[in-house]
Short mmCIF file of C-alpha atoms in Angstrom, two decimals:
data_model
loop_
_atom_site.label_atom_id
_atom_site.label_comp_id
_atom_site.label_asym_id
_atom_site.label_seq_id
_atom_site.Cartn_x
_atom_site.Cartn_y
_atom_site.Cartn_z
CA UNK A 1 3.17 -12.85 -18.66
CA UNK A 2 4.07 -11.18 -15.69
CA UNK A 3 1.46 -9.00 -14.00
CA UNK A 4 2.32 -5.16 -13.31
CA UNK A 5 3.59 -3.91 -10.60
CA UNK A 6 1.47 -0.95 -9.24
CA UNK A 7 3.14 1.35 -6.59
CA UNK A 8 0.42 3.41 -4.40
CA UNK A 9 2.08 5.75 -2.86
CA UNK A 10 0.61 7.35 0.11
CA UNK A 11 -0.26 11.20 1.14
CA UNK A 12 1.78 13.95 -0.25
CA UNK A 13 2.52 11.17 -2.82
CA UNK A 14 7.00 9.90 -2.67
CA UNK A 15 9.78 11.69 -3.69
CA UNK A 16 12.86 10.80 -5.72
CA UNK A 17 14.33 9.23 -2.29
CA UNK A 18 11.60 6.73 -1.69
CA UNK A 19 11.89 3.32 -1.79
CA UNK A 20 8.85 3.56 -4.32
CA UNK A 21 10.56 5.79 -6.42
CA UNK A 22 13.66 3.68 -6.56
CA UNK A 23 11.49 0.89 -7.65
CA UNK A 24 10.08 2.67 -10.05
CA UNK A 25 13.29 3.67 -11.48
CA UNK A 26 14.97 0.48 -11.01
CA UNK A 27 12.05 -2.47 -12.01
CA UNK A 28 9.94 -0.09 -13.89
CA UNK A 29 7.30 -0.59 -11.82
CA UNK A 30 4.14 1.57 -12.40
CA UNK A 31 3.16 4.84 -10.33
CA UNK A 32 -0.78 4.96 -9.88
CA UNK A 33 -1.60 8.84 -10.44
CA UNK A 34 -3.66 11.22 -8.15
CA UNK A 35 -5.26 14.26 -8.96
CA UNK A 36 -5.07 15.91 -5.56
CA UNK A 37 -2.01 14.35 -3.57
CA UNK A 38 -2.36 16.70 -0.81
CA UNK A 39 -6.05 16.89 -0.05
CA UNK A 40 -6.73 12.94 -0.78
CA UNK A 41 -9.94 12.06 -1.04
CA UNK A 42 -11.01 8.50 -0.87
CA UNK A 43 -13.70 8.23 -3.73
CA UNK A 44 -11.44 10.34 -5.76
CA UNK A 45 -8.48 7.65 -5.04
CA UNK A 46 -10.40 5.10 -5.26
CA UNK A 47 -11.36 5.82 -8.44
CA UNK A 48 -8.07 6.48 -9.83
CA UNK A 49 -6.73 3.28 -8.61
CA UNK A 50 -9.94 1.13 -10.19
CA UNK A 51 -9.16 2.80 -13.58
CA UNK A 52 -5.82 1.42 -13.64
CA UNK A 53 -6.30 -1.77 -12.43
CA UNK A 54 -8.58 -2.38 -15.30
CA UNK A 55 -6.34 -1.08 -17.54
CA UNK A 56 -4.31 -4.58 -16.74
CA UNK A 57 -5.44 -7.97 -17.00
CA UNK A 58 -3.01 -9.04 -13.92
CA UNK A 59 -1.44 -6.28 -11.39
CA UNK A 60 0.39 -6.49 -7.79
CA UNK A 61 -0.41 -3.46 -5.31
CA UNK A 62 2.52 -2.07 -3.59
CA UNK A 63 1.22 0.26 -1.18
CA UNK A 64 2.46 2.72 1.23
CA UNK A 65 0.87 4.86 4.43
CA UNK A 66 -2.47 6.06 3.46
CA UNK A 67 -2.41 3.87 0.05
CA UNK A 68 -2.91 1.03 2.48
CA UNK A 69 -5.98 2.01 3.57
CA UNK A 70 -6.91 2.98 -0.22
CA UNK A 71 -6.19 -0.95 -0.80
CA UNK A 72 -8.98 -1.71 1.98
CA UNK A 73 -10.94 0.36 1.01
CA UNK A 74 -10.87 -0.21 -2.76
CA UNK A 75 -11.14 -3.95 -2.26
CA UNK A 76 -14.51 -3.81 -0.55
CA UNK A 77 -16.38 -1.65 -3.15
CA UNK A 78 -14.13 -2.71 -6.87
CA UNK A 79 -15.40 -5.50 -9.08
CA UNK A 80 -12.42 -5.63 -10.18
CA UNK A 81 -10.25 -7.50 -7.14
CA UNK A 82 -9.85 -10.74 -8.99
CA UNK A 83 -7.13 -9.16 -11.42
CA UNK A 84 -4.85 -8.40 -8.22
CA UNK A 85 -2.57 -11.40 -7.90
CA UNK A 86 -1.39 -9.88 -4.54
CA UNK A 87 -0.84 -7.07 -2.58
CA UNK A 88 2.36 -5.52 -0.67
CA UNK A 89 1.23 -2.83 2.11
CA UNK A 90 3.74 -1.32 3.90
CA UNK A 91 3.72 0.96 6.68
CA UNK A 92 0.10 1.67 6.89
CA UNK A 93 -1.07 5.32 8.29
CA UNK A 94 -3.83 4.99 10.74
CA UNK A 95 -5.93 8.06 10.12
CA UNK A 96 -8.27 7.36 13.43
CA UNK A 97 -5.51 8.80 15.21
CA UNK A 98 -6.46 12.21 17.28
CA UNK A 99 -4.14 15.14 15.74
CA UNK A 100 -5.60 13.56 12.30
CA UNK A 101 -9.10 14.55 13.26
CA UNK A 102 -9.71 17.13 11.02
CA UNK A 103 -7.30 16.35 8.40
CA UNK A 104 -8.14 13.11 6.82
CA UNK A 105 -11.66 12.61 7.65
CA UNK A 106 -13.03 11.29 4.65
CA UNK A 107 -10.43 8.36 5.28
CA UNK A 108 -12.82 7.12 8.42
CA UNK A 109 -13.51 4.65 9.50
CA UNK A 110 -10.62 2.58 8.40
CA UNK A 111 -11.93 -0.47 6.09
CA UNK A 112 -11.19 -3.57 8.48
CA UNK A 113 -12.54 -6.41 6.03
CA UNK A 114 -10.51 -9.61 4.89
CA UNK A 115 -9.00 -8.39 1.44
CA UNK A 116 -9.83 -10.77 -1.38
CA UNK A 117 -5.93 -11.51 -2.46
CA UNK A 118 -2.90 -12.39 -0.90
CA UNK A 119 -1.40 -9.88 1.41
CA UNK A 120 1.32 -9.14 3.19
CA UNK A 121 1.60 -6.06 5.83
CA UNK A 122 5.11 -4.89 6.95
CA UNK A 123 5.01 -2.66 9.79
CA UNK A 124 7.67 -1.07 11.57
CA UNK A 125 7.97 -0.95 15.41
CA UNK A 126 9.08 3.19 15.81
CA UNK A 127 6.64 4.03 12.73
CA UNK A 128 5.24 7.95 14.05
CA UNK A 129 1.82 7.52 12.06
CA UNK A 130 1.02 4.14 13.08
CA UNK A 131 1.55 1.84 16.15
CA UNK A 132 3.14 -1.41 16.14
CA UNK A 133 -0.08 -2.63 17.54
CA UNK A 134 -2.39 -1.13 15.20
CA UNK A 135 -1.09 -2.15 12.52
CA UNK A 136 -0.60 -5.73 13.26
CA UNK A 137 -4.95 -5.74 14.09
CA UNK A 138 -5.25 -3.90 10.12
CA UNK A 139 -3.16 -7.19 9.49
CA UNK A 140 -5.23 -9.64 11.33
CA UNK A 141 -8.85 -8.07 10.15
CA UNK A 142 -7.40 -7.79 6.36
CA UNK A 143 -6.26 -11.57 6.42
CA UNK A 144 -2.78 -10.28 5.71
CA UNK A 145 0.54 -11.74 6.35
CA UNK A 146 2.40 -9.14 9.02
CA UNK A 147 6.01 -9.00 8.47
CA UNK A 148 7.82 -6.96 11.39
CA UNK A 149 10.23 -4.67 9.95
CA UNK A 150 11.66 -3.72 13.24
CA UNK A 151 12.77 -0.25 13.94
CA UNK A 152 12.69 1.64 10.62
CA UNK A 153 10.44 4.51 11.33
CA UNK A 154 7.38 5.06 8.43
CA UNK A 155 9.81 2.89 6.15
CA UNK A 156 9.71 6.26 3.80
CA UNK A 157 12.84 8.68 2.58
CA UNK A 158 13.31 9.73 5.92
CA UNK A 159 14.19 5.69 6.75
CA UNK A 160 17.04 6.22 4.51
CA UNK A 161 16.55 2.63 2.69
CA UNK A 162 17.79 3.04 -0.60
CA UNK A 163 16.34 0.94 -3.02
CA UNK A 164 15.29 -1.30 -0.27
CA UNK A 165 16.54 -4.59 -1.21
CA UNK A 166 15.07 -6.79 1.85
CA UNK A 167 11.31 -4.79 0.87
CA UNK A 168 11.62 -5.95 -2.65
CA UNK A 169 12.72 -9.23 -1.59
CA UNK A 170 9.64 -9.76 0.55
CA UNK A 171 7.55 -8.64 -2.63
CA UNK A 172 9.81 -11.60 -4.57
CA UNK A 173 8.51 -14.05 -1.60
CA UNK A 174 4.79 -13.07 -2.13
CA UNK A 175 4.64 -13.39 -5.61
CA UNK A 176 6.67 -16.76 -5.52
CA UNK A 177 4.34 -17.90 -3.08
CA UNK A 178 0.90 -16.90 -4.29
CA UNK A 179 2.39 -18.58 -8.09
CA UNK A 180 3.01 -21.57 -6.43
CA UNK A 181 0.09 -21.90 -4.80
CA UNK A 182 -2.14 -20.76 -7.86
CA UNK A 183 0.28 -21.99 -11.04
CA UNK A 184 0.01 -18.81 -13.21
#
């Protein structure tokens, strides 16, 4: 069986022209609620995204922006990590930034511990909530796999991707790989 496929999608949550809304539509891919989308608290988040996960024996996180961060977060506190087969994290927010001071404090400091799963970071080199730089250390202290993107800003609606074929194909590549490696 297949595990499900659970998209995280970051603050303000994704519209109808996000990639993660395509997927959604497209794969039927699952959308992990939120109560608050545009007040996020991290407990409350967390939460949210621990209830679903057990509510599947196997899942794969596909996470955007702030979801990222809910991923590295959630993996150092859940007893629950062993059902995630993998995880997809794309164009991670970094909320230590200065204009996000007062905005998303609850969200620091950033979780920088190795997640316990296969993981794979794409970052984009123009991305206006994250540096290039960052986001390749969130990739080195999570353990994760960092896949340049190049120039596609936060890799949101405003990137204009469409469905995103070469982001689900990289999501193909990580699940081939981590069944190979494992046999499920």
């Amino acid at each position: 069986m297949s595990p499900t496929v659970l998209l995280l999608p970051g603050w303000h949550n994704s519209g109808p022209d996000h990639w993660q809304s395509h997927w959604e539509r497209l794969h039927g891919y699952t959308r992990v609620p939120q109560h608050d989308w545009d007040t996020p608290l991290r407990g409350d988040w967390m939460a949210q995204l621990d209830s679903t996960v057990q509510q599947h024996p196997r899942v794969v996180l596909v996470a955007h922006s702030l979801a990222c961060l809910l991923v590295a977060a959630w993996a150092a506190h859940s007893r629950h990590t062993a059902r995630v087969q993998a995880a997809l994290l794309v164009a991670p927010g970094d909320v230590e930034r200065a204009e996000l001071l007062h905005t998303l404090h609850g969200w620091r400091p950033i979780v920088r511990q190795p997640l316990p799963f296969p993981t794979t970071l794409i970052a984009s080199r123009d991305d206006p909530h994250c540096r290039f730089e960052r986001a390749s250390g969130f990739a080195r202290d999570w353990g994760a796999q960092l896949i340049d993107a190049g120039a596609l800003g936060h890799i949101n609606a405003d990137s204009r991707l469409g469905d995103w074929p070469q982001g689900h194909a990289w999501l193909q590549t990580l699940l081939h790989s981590h069944e190979a490696t494992h046999g499920h």
